[in-house]
């Protein structure tokens, strides 16, 4: 029923391409950003600024977390009316869950040329024609939009892994969170430069998120070229 509805809505065409920065909640968003930044600094920021890698445990955690996210991505691709990435991610999930020992390794990518096709319900809403909405910064999550925030909630509800018993669900969630933390460590230099090396980390995070997200959904740059970029602050030159 959900897939049929999704395929019908997908025929309505994608949402109009957003441009500029729509941030009516900037005051509260900045407070949330400061909170997120303090959590990141206390728990995840590397004690060695030059570090930008992860050990084998972190790499394995990231692989497992990525593998556990695939069933939800398969469902979203179907809801978007895109069977090809759904099929490829399905094969990827079964290969890595078996030959890859539960996702610890990535034989699907290294031996079978099946890279992950990333998607989420935020993209599904975009395909269905739902507009981007206002920019949001979510506690513990970070940059988002009204559409993507709704998408995150729906992703939790529709993820097929929700059919597992409570203990297995909790274990899967813990592994996925571990994978996200490991990914944070892998990109530590980039993340640290944005959060701790820019003139205005909130504005920089917002700008980069909107640019990257719109590129993912539309395939081209759509953020206002005149938007404020803290790295262009003359005081930093």
PDB file of C-alpha atoms in Angstrom:
ATOM      1  CA  UNK A   1       0.000   0.000   0.000  1.00  0.00           C
ATOM      2  CA  UNK A   2       2.766   2.462   0.976  1.00  0.00           C
ATOM      3  CA  UNK A   3       4.817   1.574  -2.107  1.00  0.00           C
ATOM      4  CA  UNK A   4       1.781   2.020  -4.367  1.00  0.00           C
ATOM      5  CA  UNK A   5       1.073   5.422  -2.839  1.00  0.00           C
ATOM      6  CA  UNK A   6       4.705   6.415  -3.201  1.00  0.00           C
ATOM      7  CA  UNK A   7       4.843   5.412  -6.860  1.00  0.00           C
ATOM      8  CA  UNK A   8       1.656   7.383  -7.538  1.00  0.00           C
ATOM      9  CA  UNK A   9       3.003  10.482  -5.784  1.00  0.00           C
ATOM     10  CA  UNK A  10       6.347  10.155  -7.524  1.00  0.00           C
ATOM     11  CA  UNK A  11       4.503  10.846 -10.766  1.00  0.00           C
ATOM     12  CA  UNK A  12       3.701  14.339  -9.484  1.00  0.00           C
ATOM     13  CA  UNK A  13       7.292  15.435 -10.079  1.00  0.00           C
ATOM     14  CA  UNK A  14      10.041  16.603  -7.703  1.00  0.00           C
ATOM     15  CA  UNK A  15       9.816  19.690  -5.533  1.00  0.00           C
ATOM     16  CA  UNK A  16      10.877  23.049  -7.027  1.00  0.00           C
ATOM     17  CA  UNK A  17      14.592  23.723  -6.654  1.00  0.00           C
ATOM     18  CA  UNK A  18      15.238  25.755  -3.540  1.00  0.00           C
ATOM     19  CA  UNK A  19      17.686  28.648  -3.517  1.00  0.00           C
ATOM     20  CA  UNK A  20      18.983  31.110  -0.990  1.00  0.00           C
ATOM     21  CA  UNK A  21      18.839  30.564   2.751  1.00  0.00           C
ATOM     22  CA  UNK A  22      15.472  30.335   4.517  1.00  0.00           C
ATOM     23  CA  UNK A  23      16.298  30.460   8.228  1.00  0.00           C
ATOM     24  CA  UNK A  24      13.463  32.089  10.234  1.00  0.00           C
ATOM     25  CA  UNK A  25      14.507  30.122  13.342  1.00  0.00           C
ATOM     26  CA  UNK A  26      18.092  31.340  13.340  1.00  0.00           C
ATOM     27  CA  UNK A  27      18.105  32.449  16.990  1.00  0.00           C
ATOM     28  CA  UNK A  28      16.992  29.059  18.339  1.00  0.00           C
ATOM     29  CA  UNK A  29      19.036  27.246  15.694  1.00  0.00           C
ATOM     30  CA  UNK A  30      22.176  29.014  16.909  1.00  0.00           C
ATOM     31  CA  UNK A  31      21.445  27.942  20.484  1.00  0.00           C
ATOM     32  CA  UNK A  32      21.079  24.338  19.328  1.00  0.00           C
ATOM     33  CA  UNK A  33      24.277  24.672  17.295  1.00  0.00           C
ATOM     34  CA  UNK A  34      26.171  25.861  20.376  1.00  0.00           C
ATOM     35  CA  UNK A  35      24.820  22.857  22.297  1.00  0.00           C
ATOM     36  CA  UNK A  36      25.793  20.430  19.529  1.00  0.00           C
ATOM     37  CA  UNK A  37      29.227  21.994  19.307  1.00  0.00           C
ATOM     38  CA  UNK A  38      29.789  21.595  23.056  1.00  0.00           C
ATOM     39  CA  UNK A  39      28.746  17.922  22.861  1.00  0.00           C
ATOM     40  CA  UNK A  40      31.055  17.344  19.901  1.00  0.00           C
ATOM     41  CA  UNK A  41      33.943  19.077  21.653  1.00  0.00           C
ATOM     42  CA  UNK A  42      33.458  17.032  24.831  1.00  0.00           C
ATOM     43  CA  UNK A  43      32.905  13.620  23.246  1.00  0.00           C
ATOM     44  CA  UNK A  44      34.177  13.437  19.691  1.00  0.00           C
ATOM     45  CA  UNK A  45      36.760  16.096  18.918  1.00  0.00           C
ATOM     46  CA  UNK A  46      40.182  14.584  18.403  1.00  0.00           C
ATOM     47  CA  UNK A  47      42.823  15.494  20.973  1.00  0.00           C
ATOM     48  CA  UNK A  48      45.282  15.594  18.049  1.00  0.00           C
ATOM     49  CA  UNK A  49      44.139  18.173  15.482  1.00  0.00           C
ATOM     50  CA  UNK A  50      46.277  16.629  12.743  1.00  0.00           C
ATOM     51  CA  UNK A  51      44.577  13.255  13.102  1.00  0.00           C
ATOM     52  CA  UNK A  52      42.220  12.337  10.276  1.00  0.00           C
ATOM     53  CA  UNK A  53      41.817   8.594  10.263  1.00  0.00           C
ATOM     54  CA  UNK A  54      40.352   5.616  12.046  1.00  0.00           C
ATOM     55  CA  UNK A  55      41.622   2.254  13.157  1.00  0.00           C
ATOM     56  CA  UNK A  56      40.315  -1.121  12.007  1.00  0.00           C
ATOM     57  CA  UNK A  57      37.641  -1.156  14.730  1.00  0.00           C
ATOM     58  CA  UNK A  58      36.288   2.211  13.627  1.00  0.00           C
ATOM     59  CA  UNK A  59      36.350   1.127   9.983  1.00  0.00           C
ATOM     60  CA  UNK A  60      34.464  -2.078  10.829  1.00  0.00           C
ATOM     61  CA  UNK A  61      31.879  -0.144  12.857  1.00  0.00           C
ATOM     62  CA  UNK A  62      31.304   2.234   9.955  1.00  0.00           C
ATOM     63  CA  UNK A  63      30.865  -0.726   7.589  1.00  0.00           C
ATOM     64  CA  UNK A  64      28.339  -2.415   9.891  1.00  0.00           C
ATOM     65  CA  UNK A  65      26.393   0.795  10.440  1.00  0.00           C
ATOM     66  CA  UNK A  66      26.270   1.441   6.710  1.00  0.00           C
ATOM     67  CA  UNK A  67      25.112  -2.117   6.037  1.00  0.00           C
ATOM     68  CA  UNK A  68      22.298  -1.873   8.585  1.00  0.00           C
ATOM     69  CA  UNK A  69      21.016   1.282   6.882  1.00  0.00           C
ATOM     70  CA  UNK A  70      20.563  -0.461   3.526  1.00  0.00           C
ATOM     71  CA  UNK A  71      17.057  -1.991   4.062  1.00  0.00           C
ATOM     72  CA  UNK A  72      15.643   1.480   4.672  1.00  0.00           C
ATOM     73  CA  UNK A  73      17.400   2.806   1.564  1.00  0.00           C
ATOM     74  CA  UNK A  74      15.952  -0.020  -0.513  1.00  0.00           C
ATOM     75  CA  UNK A  75      12.447   0.878   0.652  1.00  0.00           C
ATOM     76  CA  UNK A  76      13.009   4.579  -0.071  1.00  0.00           C
ATOM     77  CA  UNK A  77      14.238   3.854  -3.590  1.00  0.00           C
ATOM     78  CA  UNK A  78      11.053   1.877  -4.234  1.00  0.00           C
ATOM     79  CA  UNK A  79       8.927   4.718  -2.859  1.00  0.00           C
ATOM     80  CA  UNK A  80      10.750   7.064  -5.243  1.00  0.00           C
ATOM     81  CA  UNK A  81       9.955   4.802  -8.198  1.00  0.00           C
ATOM     82  CA  UNK A  82      13.637   3.919  -8.678  1.00  0.00           C
ATOM     83  CA  UNK A  83      13.923   0.123  -8.854  1.00  0.00           C
ATOM     84  CA  UNK A  84      17.547  -0.052 -10.063  1.00  0.00           C
ATOM     85  CA  UNK A  85      19.217   1.384  -6.908  1.00  0.00           C
ATOM     86  CA  UNK A  86      16.767  -0.663  -4.817  1.00  0.00           C
ATOM     87  CA  UNK A  87      17.910  -3.868  -6.507  1.00  0.00           C
ATOM     88  CA  UNK A  88      21.603  -2.973  -6.227  1.00  0.00           C
ATOM     89  CA  UNK A  89      21.327  -2.067  -2.533  1.00  0.00           C
ATOM     90  CA  UNK A  90      19.411  -5.306  -1.899  1.00  0.00           C
ATOM     91  CA  UNK A  91      22.212  -7.376  -3.432  1.00  0.00           C
ATOM     92  CA  UNK A  92      24.760  -5.285  -1.549  1.00  0.00           C
ATOM     93  CA  UNK A  93      22.979  -5.952   1.760  1.00  0.00           C
ATOM     94  CA  UNK A  94      22.819  -9.721   1.264  1.00  0.00           C
ATOM     95  CA  UNK A  95      26.416 -10.000   0.044  1.00  0.00           C
ATOM     96  CA  UNK A  96      27.861  -7.935   2.899  1.00  0.00           C
ATOM     97  CA  UNK A  97      25.599  -9.578   5.495  1.00  0.00           C
ATOM     98  CA  UNK A  98      26.855 -13.038   4.454  1.00  0.00           C
ATOM     99  CA  UNK A  99      30.267 -12.917   2.780  1.00  0.00           C
ATOM    100  CA  UNK A 100      31.048  -9.701   4.643  1.00  0.00           C
ATOM    101  CA  UNK A 101      30.313 -11.274   8.040  1.00  0.00           C
ATOM    102  CA  UNK A 102      27.380  -9.098   8.995  1.00  0.00           C
ATOM    103  CA  UNK A 103      28.782  -6.037   7.275  1.00  0.00           C
ATOM    104  CA  UNK A 104      32.217  -6.009   8.930  1.00  0.00           C
ATOM    105  CA  UNK A 105      33.726  -6.121   5.444  1.00  0.00           C
ATOM    106  CA  UNK A 106      32.584  -4.775   2.081  1.00  0.00           C
ATOM    107  CA  UNK A 107      32.973  -7.512  -0.565  1.00  0.00           C
ATOM    108  CA  UNK A 108      29.978  -6.067  -2.434  1.00  0.00           C
ATOM    109  CA  UNK A 109      31.936  -2.908  -3.124  1.00  0.00           C
ATOM    110  CA  UNK A 110      35.429  -4.329  -3.490  1.00  0.00           C
ATOM    111  CA  UNK A 111      34.718  -7.579  -5.373  1.00  0.00           C
ATOM    112  CA  UNK A 112      31.266  -7.178  -6.939  1.00  0.00           C
ATOM    113  CA  UNK A 113      31.348  -3.470  -7.942  1.00  0.00           C
ATOM    114  CA  UNK A 114      28.179  -2.689  -5.997  1.00  0.00           C
ATOM    115  CA  UNK A 115      28.749   0.659  -4.252  1.00  0.00           C
ATOM    116  CA  UNK A 116      26.066   1.908  -1.899  1.00  0.00           C
ATOM    117  CA  UNK A 117      23.401   4.190  -3.351  1.00  0.00           C
ATOM    118  CA  UNK A 118      22.579   6.618  -0.571  1.00  0.00           C
ATOM    119  CA  UNK A 119      19.039   7.904  -0.090  1.00  0.00           C
ATOM    120  CA  UNK A 120      16.525   8.644   2.655  1.00  0.00           C
ATOM    121  CA  UNK A 121      12.912   9.643   3.164  1.00  0.00           C
ATOM    122  CA  UNK A 122      13.867  13.304   2.898  1.00  0.00           C
ATOM    123  CA  UNK A 123      14.796  12.588  -0.713  1.00  0.00           C
ATOM    124  CA  UNK A 124      11.589  10.601  -1.114  1.00  0.00           C
ATOM    125  CA  UNK A 125       9.606  13.655  -0.017  1.00  0.00           C
ATOM    126  CA  UNK A 126      11.587  15.753  -2.509  1.00  0.00           C
ATOM    127  CA  UNK A 127      10.689  13.308  -5.298  1.00  0.00           C
ATOM    128  CA  UNK A 128       7.042  13.504  -4.225  1.00  0.00           C
ATOM    129  CA  UNK A 129       7.091  17.284  -4.572  1.00  0.00           C
ATOM    130  CA  UNK A 130       7.377  18.368  -0.927  1.00  0.00           C
ATOM    131  CA  UNK A 131       9.305  21.674  -0.670  1.00  0.00           C
ATOM    132  CA  UNK A 132      12.484  22.018   1.379  1.00  0.00           C
ATOM    133  CA  UNK A 133      11.008  24.219   4.106  1.00  0.00           C
ATOM    134  CA  UNK A 134      13.010  26.213   6.625  1.00  0.00           C
ATOM    135  CA  UNK A 135      16.534  25.417   7.738  1.00  0.00           C
ATOM    136  CA  UNK A 136      16.804  23.660  11.115  1.00  0.00           C
ATOM    137  CA  UNK A 137      19.610  22.589  13.408  1.00  0.00           C
ATOM    138  CA  UNK A 138      18.535  19.516  15.378  1.00  0.00           C
ATOM    139  CA  UNK A 139      19.941  18.507  18.784  1.00  0.00           C
ATOM    140  CA  UNK A 140      22.622  15.791  18.457  1.00  0.00           C
ATOM    141  CA  UNK A 141      21.872  15.523  14.703  1.00  0.00           C
ATOM    142  CA  UNK A 142      23.037  18.861  13.357  1.00  0.00           C
ATOM    143  CA  UNK A 143      22.042  20.690  10.137  1.00  0.00           C
ATOM    144  CA  UNK A 144      18.735  19.765   8.517  1.00  0.00           C
ATOM    145  CA  UNK A 145      15.605  21.263   6.980  1.00  0.00           C
ATOM    146  CA  UNK A 146      11.942  20.876   7.857  1.00  0.00           C
ATOM    147  CA  UNK A 147      11.550  18.330   5.066  1.00  0.00           C
ATOM    148  CA  UNK A 148      14.647  16.346   6.063  1.00  0.00           C
ATOM    149  CA  UNK A 149      13.707  16.428   9.762  1.00  0.00           C
ATOM    150  CA  UNK A 150      10.337  14.877   8.913  1.00  0.00           C
ATOM    151  CA  UNK A 151      12.159  12.391   6.708  1.00  0.00           C
ATOM    152  CA  UNK A 152      14.378  11.278   9.606  1.00  0.00           C
ATOM    153  CA  UNK A 153      11.328  10.506  11.746  1.00  0.00           C
ATOM    154  CA  UNK A 154       9.662   8.534   8.945  1.00  0.00           C
ATOM    155  CA  UNK A 155      12.901   6.650   8.222  1.00  0.00           C
ATOM    156  CA  UNK A 156      12.861   5.369  11.805  1.00  0.00           C
ATOM    157  CA  UNK A 157       9.237   4.261  11.494  1.00  0.00           C
ATOM    158  CA  UNK A 158       9.475   2.532   8.104  1.00  0.00           C
ATOM    159  CA  UNK A 159      12.909   0.928   8.485  1.00  0.00           C
ATOM    160  CA  UNK A 160      12.399  -2.828   7.981  1.00  0.00           C
ATOM    161  CA  UNK A 161      14.807  -3.469  10.873  1.00  0.00           C
ATOM    162  CA  UNK A 162      11.987  -2.241  13.101  1.00  0.00           C
ATOM    163  CA  UNK A 163      10.496  -5.723  12.741  1.00  0.00           C
ATOM    164  CA  UNK A 164      13.289  -7.141  14.905  1.00  0.00           C
ATOM    165  CA  UNK A 165      12.636  -7.884  18.565  1.00  0.00           C
ATOM    166  CA  UNK A 166      13.468  -5.062  21.031  1.00  0.00           C
ATOM    167  CA  UNK A 167      16.910  -6.409  21.993  1.00  0.00           C
ATOM    168  CA  UNK A 168      17.967  -6.883  18.365  1.00  0.00           C
ATOM    169  CA  UNK A 169      16.581  -3.444  17.499  1.00  0.00           C
ATOM    170  CA  UNK A 170      18.592  -1.856  20.297  1.00  0.00           C
ATOM    171  CA  UNK A 171      21.745  -3.658  19.158  1.00  0.00           C
ATOM    172  CA  UNK A 172      21.203  -2.553  15.553  1.00  0.00           C
ATOM    173  CA  UNK A 173      20.665   1.038  16.675  1.00  0.00           C
ATOM    174  CA  UNK A 174      23.823   0.964  18.794  1.00  0.00           C
ATOM    175  CA  UNK A 175      25.848  -0.359  15.861  1.00  0.00           C
ATOM    176  CA  UNK A 176      24.497   2.312  13.541  1.00  0.00           C
ATOM    177  CA  UNK A 177      25.346   5.029  16.058  1.00  0.00           C
ATOM    178  CA  UNK A 178      28.820   3.535  16.437  1.00  0.00           C
ATOM    179  CA  UNK A 179      29.193   3.718  12.679  1.00  0.00           C
ATOM    180  CA  UNK A 180      28.242   7.405  12.666  1.00  0.00           C
ATOM    181  CA  UNK A 181      30.787   8.154  15.390  1.00  0.00           C
ATOM    182  CA  UNK A 182      33.443   6.293  13.416  1.00  0.00           C
ATOM    183  CA  UNK A 183      32.537   8.329  10.334  1.00  0.00           C
ATOM    184  CA  UNK A 184      32.919  11.515  12.388  1.00  0.00           C
ATOM    185  CA  UNK A 185      36.449  10.402  13.252  1.00  0.00           C
ATOM    186  CA  UNK A 186      37.267   9.613   9.631  1.00  0.00           C
ATOM    187  CA  UNK A 187      36.412  13.181   8.619  1.00  0.00           C
ATOM    188  CA  UNK A 188      37.762  14.762  11.793  1.00  0.00           C
ATOM    189  CA  UNK A 189      40.012  17.298  10.065  1.00  0.00           C
ATOM    190  CA  UNK A 190      37.201  18.581   7.837  1.00  0.00           C
ATOM    191  CA  UNK A 191      34.615  18.659  10.633  1.00  0.00           C
ATOM    192  CA  UNK A 192      37.008  20.348  13.052  1.00  0.00           C
ATOM    193  CA  UNK A 193      37.870  23.016  10.497  1.00  0.00           C
ATOM    194  CA  UNK A 194      34.183  23.841  10.043  1.00  0.00           C
ATOM    195  CA  UNK A 195      33.223  23.801  13.714  1.00  0.00           C
ATOM    196  CA  UNK A 196      36.379  25.242  15.265  1.00  0.00           C
ATOM    197  CA  UNK A 197      38.290  26.972  12.481  1.00  0.00           C
ATOM    198  CA  UNK A 198      35.707  29.220  10.808  1.00  0.00           C
ATOM    199  CA  UNK A 199      34.694  32.733  11.730  1.00  0.00           C
ATOM    200  CA  UNK A 200      31.057  31.664  12.198  1.00  0.00           C
ATOM    201  CA  UNK A 201      30.695  27.899  12.481  1.00  0.00           C
ATOM    202  CA  UNK A 202      26.891  28.081  12.424  1.00  0.00           C
ATOM    203  CA  UNK A 203      26.753  30.028   9.151  1.00  0.00           C
ATOM    204  CA  UNK A 204      29.450  27.823   7.631  1.00  0.00           C
ATOM    205  CA  UNK A 205      27.679  24.586   8.622  1.00  0.00           C
ATOM    206  CA  UNK A 206      24.378  25.908   7.278  1.00  0.00           C
ATOM    207  CA  UNK A 207      25.896  27.000   3.976  1.00  0.00           C
ATOM    208  CA  UNK A 208      27.728  23.721   3.378  1.00  0.00           C
ATOM    209  CA  UNK A 209      24.742  21.587   4.358  1.00  0.00           C
ATOM    210  CA  UNK A 210      22.351  23.383   2.016  1.00  0.00           C
ATOM    211  CA  UNK A 211      24.867  23.351  -0.848  1.00  0.00           C
ATOM    212  CA  UNK A 212      25.619  19.652  -0.478  1.00  0.00           C
ATOM    213  CA  UNK A 213      22.017  18.576   0.101  1.00  0.00           C
ATOM    214  CA  UNK A 214      20.697  20.521  -2.872  1.00  0.00           C
ATOM    215  CA  UNK A 215      23.457  19.102  -5.050  1.00  0.00           C
ATOM    216  CA  UNK A 216      22.502  15.567  -3.923  1.00  0.00           C
ATOM    217  CA  UNK A 217      18.850  16.137  -4.789  1.00  0.00           C
ATOM    218  CA  UNK A 218      19.153  18.301  -7.890  1.00  0.00           C
ATOM    219  CA  UNK A 219      22.578  17.567  -9.304  1.00  0.00           C
ATOM    220  CA  UNK A 220      23.651  21.215  -9.412  1.00  0.00           C
ATOM    221  CA  UNK A 221      24.507  24.128  -7.169  1.00  0.00           C
ATOM    222  CA  UNK A 222      21.381  25.991  -6.030  1.00  0.00           C
ATOM    223  CA  UNK A 223      22.460  27.930  -2.935  1.00  0.00           C
ATOM    224  CA  UNK A 224      22.476  31.687  -3.445  1.00  0.00           C
ATOM    225  CA  UNK A 225      25.940  32.631  -4.614  1.00  0.00           C
ATOM    226  CA  UNK A 226      25.695  35.798  -2.516  1.00  0.00           C
ATOM    227  CA  UNK A 227      25.092  33.869   0.709  1.00  0.00           C
ATOM    228  CA  UNK A 228      27.493  34.759   3.507  1.00  0.00           C
ATOM    229  CA  UNK A 229      30.545  32.508   3.626  1.00  0.00           C
ATOM    230  CA  UNK A 230      32.570  32.915   6.859  1.00  0.00           C
ATOM    231  CA  UNK A 231      35.744  31.785   5.072  1.00  0.00           C
ATOM    232  CA  UNK A 232      35.492  34.963   2.989  1.00  0.00           C
ATOM    233  CA  UNK A 233      35.647  37.151   6.122  1.00  0.00           C
ATOM    234  CA  UNK A 234      38.340  39.794   5.330  1.00  0.00           C
ATOM    235  CA  UNK A 235      39.499  39.592   8.969  1.00  0.00           C
ATOM    236  CA  UNK A 236      40.707  36.053   8.279  1.00  0.00           C
ATOM    237  CA  UNK A 237      42.718  36.939   5.177  1.00  0.00           C
TER     238      UNK A 237
END
